[in-house]
CSV table of C-alpha atoms in Angstrom, one decimal:
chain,number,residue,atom,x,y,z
A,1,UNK,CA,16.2,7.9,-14.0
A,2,UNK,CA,13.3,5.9,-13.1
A,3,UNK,CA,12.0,4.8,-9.4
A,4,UNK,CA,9.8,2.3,-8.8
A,5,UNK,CA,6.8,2.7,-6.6
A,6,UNK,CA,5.5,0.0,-4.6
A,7,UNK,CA,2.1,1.1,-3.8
A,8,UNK,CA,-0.5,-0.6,-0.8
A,9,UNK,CA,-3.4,0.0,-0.5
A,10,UNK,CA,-6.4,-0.5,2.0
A,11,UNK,CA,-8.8,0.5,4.2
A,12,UNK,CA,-8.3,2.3,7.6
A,13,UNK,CA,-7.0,-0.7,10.0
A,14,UNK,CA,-6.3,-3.2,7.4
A,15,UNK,CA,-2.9,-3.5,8.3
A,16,UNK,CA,-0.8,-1.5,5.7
A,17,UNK,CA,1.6,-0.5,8.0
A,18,UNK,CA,2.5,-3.3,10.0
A,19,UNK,CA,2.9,-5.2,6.2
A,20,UNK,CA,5.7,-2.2,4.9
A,21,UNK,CA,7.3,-2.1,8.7
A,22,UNK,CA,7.6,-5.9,8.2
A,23,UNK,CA,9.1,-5.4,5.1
A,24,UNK,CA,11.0,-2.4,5.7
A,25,UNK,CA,12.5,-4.7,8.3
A,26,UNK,CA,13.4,-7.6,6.1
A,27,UNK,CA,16.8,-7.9,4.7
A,28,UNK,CA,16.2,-8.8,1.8
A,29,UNK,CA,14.3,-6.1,0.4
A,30,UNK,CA,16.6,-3.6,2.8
A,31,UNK,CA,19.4,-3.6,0.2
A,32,UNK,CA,20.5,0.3,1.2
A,33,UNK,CA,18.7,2.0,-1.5
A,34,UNK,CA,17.7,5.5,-1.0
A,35,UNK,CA,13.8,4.6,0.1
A,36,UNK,CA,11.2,7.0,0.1
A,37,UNK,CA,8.0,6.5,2.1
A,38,UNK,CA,4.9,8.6,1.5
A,39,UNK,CA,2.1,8.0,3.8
A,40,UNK,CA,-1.0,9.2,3.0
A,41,UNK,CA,-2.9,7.9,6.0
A,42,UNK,CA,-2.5,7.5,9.8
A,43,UNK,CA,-3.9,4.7,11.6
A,44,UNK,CA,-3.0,3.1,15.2
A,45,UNK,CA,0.5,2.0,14.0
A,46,UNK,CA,3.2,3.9,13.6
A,47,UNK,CA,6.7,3.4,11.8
A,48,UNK,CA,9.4,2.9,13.9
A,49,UNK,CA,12.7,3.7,11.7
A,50,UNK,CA,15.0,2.2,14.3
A,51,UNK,CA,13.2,-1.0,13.4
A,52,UNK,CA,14.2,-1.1,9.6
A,53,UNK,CA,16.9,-2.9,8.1
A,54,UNK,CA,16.6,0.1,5.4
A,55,UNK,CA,18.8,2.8,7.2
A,56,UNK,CA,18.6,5.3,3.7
A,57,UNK,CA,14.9,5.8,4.9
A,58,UNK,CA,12.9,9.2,4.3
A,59,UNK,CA,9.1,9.1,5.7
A,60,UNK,CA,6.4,11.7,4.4
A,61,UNK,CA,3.4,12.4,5.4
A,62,UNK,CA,0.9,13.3,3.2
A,63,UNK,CA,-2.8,14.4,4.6
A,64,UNK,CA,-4.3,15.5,1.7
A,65,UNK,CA,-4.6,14.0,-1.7
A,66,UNK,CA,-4.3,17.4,-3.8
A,67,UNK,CA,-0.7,17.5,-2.4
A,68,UNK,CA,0.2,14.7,-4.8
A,69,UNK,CA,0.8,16.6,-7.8
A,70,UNK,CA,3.2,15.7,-10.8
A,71,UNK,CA,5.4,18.8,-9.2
A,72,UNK,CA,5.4,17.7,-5.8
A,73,UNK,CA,6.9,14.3,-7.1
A,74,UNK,CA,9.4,15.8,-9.0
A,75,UNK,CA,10.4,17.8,-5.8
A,76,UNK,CA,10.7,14.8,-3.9
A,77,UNK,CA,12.9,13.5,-6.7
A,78,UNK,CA,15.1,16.1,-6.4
A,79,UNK,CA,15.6,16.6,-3.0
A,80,UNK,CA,15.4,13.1,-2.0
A,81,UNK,CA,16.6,11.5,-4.8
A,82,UNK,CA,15.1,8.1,-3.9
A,83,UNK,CA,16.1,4.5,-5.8
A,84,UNK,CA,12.8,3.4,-4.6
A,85,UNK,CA,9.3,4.8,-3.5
A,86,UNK,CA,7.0,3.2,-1.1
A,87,UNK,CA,3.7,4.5,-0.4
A,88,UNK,CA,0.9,3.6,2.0
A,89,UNK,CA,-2.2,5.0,0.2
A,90,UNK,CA,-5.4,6.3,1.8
A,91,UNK,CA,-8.4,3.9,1.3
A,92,UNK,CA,-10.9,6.5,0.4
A,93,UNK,CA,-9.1,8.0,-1.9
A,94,UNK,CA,-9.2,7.0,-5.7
A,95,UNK,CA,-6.1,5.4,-7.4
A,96,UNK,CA,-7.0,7.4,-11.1
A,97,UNK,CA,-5.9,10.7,-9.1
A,98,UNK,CA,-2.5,8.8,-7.6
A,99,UNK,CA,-1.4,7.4,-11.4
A,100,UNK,CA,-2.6,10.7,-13.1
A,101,UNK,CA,0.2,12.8,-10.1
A,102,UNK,CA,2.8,10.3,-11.2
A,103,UNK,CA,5.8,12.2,-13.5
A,104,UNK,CA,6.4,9.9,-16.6
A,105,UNK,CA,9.8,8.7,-14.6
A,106,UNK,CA,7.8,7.1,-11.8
A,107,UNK,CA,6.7,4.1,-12.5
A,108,UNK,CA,4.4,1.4,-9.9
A,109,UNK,CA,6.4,-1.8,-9.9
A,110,UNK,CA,3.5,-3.6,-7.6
A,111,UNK,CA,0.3,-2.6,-6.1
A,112,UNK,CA,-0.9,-4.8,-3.1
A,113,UNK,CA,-4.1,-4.2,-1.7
A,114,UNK,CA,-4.4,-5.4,2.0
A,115,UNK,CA,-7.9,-6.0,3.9
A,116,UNK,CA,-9.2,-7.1,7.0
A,117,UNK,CA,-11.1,-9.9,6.4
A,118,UNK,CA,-13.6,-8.9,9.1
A,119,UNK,CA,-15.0,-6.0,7.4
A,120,UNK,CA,-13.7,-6.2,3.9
A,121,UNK,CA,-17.4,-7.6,2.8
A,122,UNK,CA,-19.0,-4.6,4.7
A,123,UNK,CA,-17.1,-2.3,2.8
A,124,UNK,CA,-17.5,-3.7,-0.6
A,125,UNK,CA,-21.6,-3.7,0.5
A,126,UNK,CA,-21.4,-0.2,1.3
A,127,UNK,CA,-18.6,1.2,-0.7
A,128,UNK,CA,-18.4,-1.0,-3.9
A,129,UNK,CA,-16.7,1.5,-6.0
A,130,UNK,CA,-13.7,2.3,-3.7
A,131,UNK,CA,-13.4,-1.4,-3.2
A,132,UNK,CA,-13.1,-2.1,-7.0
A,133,UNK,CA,-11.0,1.2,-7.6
A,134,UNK,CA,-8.2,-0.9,-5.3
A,135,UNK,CA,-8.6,-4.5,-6.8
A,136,UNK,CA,-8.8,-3.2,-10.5
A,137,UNK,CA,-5.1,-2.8,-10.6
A,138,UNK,CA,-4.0,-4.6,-7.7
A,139,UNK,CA,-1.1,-7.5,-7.9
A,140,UNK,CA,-2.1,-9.1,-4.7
A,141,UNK,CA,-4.4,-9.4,-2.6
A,142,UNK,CA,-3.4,-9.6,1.5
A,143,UNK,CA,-6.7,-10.5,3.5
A,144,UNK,CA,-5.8,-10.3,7.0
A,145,UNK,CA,-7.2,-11.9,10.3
A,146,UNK,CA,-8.6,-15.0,8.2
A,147,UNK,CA,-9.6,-18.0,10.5
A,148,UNK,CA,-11.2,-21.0,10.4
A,149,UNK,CA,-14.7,-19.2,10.4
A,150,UNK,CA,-13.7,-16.9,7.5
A,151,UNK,CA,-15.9,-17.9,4.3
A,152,UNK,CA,-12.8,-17.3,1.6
A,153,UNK,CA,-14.9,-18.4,-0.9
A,154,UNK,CA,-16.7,-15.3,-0.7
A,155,UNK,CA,-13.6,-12.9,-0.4
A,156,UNK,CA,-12.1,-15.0,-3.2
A,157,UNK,CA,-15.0,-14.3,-5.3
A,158,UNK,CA,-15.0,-10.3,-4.7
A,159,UNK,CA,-11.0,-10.9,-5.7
A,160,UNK,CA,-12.0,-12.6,-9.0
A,161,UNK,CA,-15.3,-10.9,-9.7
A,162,UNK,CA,-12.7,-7.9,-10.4
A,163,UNK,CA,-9.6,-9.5,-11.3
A,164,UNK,CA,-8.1,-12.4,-12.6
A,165,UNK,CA,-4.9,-11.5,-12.3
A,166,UNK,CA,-4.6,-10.9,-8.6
A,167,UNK,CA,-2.9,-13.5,-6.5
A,168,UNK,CA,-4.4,-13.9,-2.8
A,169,UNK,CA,-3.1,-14.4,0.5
A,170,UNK,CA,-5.2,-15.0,3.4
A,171,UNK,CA,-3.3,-14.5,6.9
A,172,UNK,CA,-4.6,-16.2,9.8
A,173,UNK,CA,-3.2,-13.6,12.3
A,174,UNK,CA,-3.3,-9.7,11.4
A,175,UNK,CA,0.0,-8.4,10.5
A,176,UNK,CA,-0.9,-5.9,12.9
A,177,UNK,CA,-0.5,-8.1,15.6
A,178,UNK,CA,2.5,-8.6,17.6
């Protein structure tokens, strides 16, 4: 059978988190599916499962990226037996080694890629190739904390100068805020 994989990704504080709670929490996408989440990095926030509409919820965390193994997914599989996979990928690592763990019957539905708008051009100076390695395959782009001082031409360019396909959304509050 296969599950779908809805994969963010992101630097450290970029708001992944708050962006799956918020979505764990809407009803719409809560449809009682068995949901796996694998979280592959830990940040300030933390998931609150009470919170989330989805009540068939499973959370894993994942520390290091050799754990992610075409075996270890097939494990999950079968002891989990999840409809649907979310995972909240670590920022440093590549995506080639993520899509190269995947077993042929997991397959990523959506990628988003979610940055802080504040620091996402100091990162893409300093770290280029991580920076591409998320936007590459990316669906959409989330750039957090945007306000009226935030030059989205530039972070539009870094979008297109990588992809065309990518749609963007600039937030003028961070998702992590409450």
């Amino acid at each position: 059978m296969e599950v779908p994989i809805y994969l963010f990704t992101g630097f450290l504080e970029s708001g992944k988190t708050k962006f799956i709670q918020d979505t764990l929490e809407d009803e719409r996408f809560a449809s009682g599916e068995k949901t796996l989440l694998i979280v592959c990095e830990e940040g300030e926030e933390e998931y609150n499962p009470e919170k989330s509409a989805e009540k068939n919820l499973v959370i894993l965390n994942v520390d290091e990226e050799g754990v992610l193994t075409p075996q270890k997914f097939a494990a999950w599989d079968m002891k989990y037996a999840p409809r649907r996979v979310l995972v909240e990928y670590n920022g440093m690592w590549t995506l080639d080694k993520f899509y190269n763990a995947l077993p042929e019957n997991f397959l990523v539905y959506q990628e988003i890629f979610i940055a802080d708008s504040t620091t996402v051009l100091s990162y893409n100076a300093n770290m280029r190739q991580l920076v591409v390695d998320k936007l590459t395959s990316s669906e959409m782009v989330v750039f957090n904390r945007t306000g009226s001082d935030t030059d989205r031409m530039s972070l539009h360019k870094l979008v297109r100068g990588v992809s065309r396909k990518a749609n963007i959304c600039y937030f003028k509050v961070c998702v992590n805020d409450s």
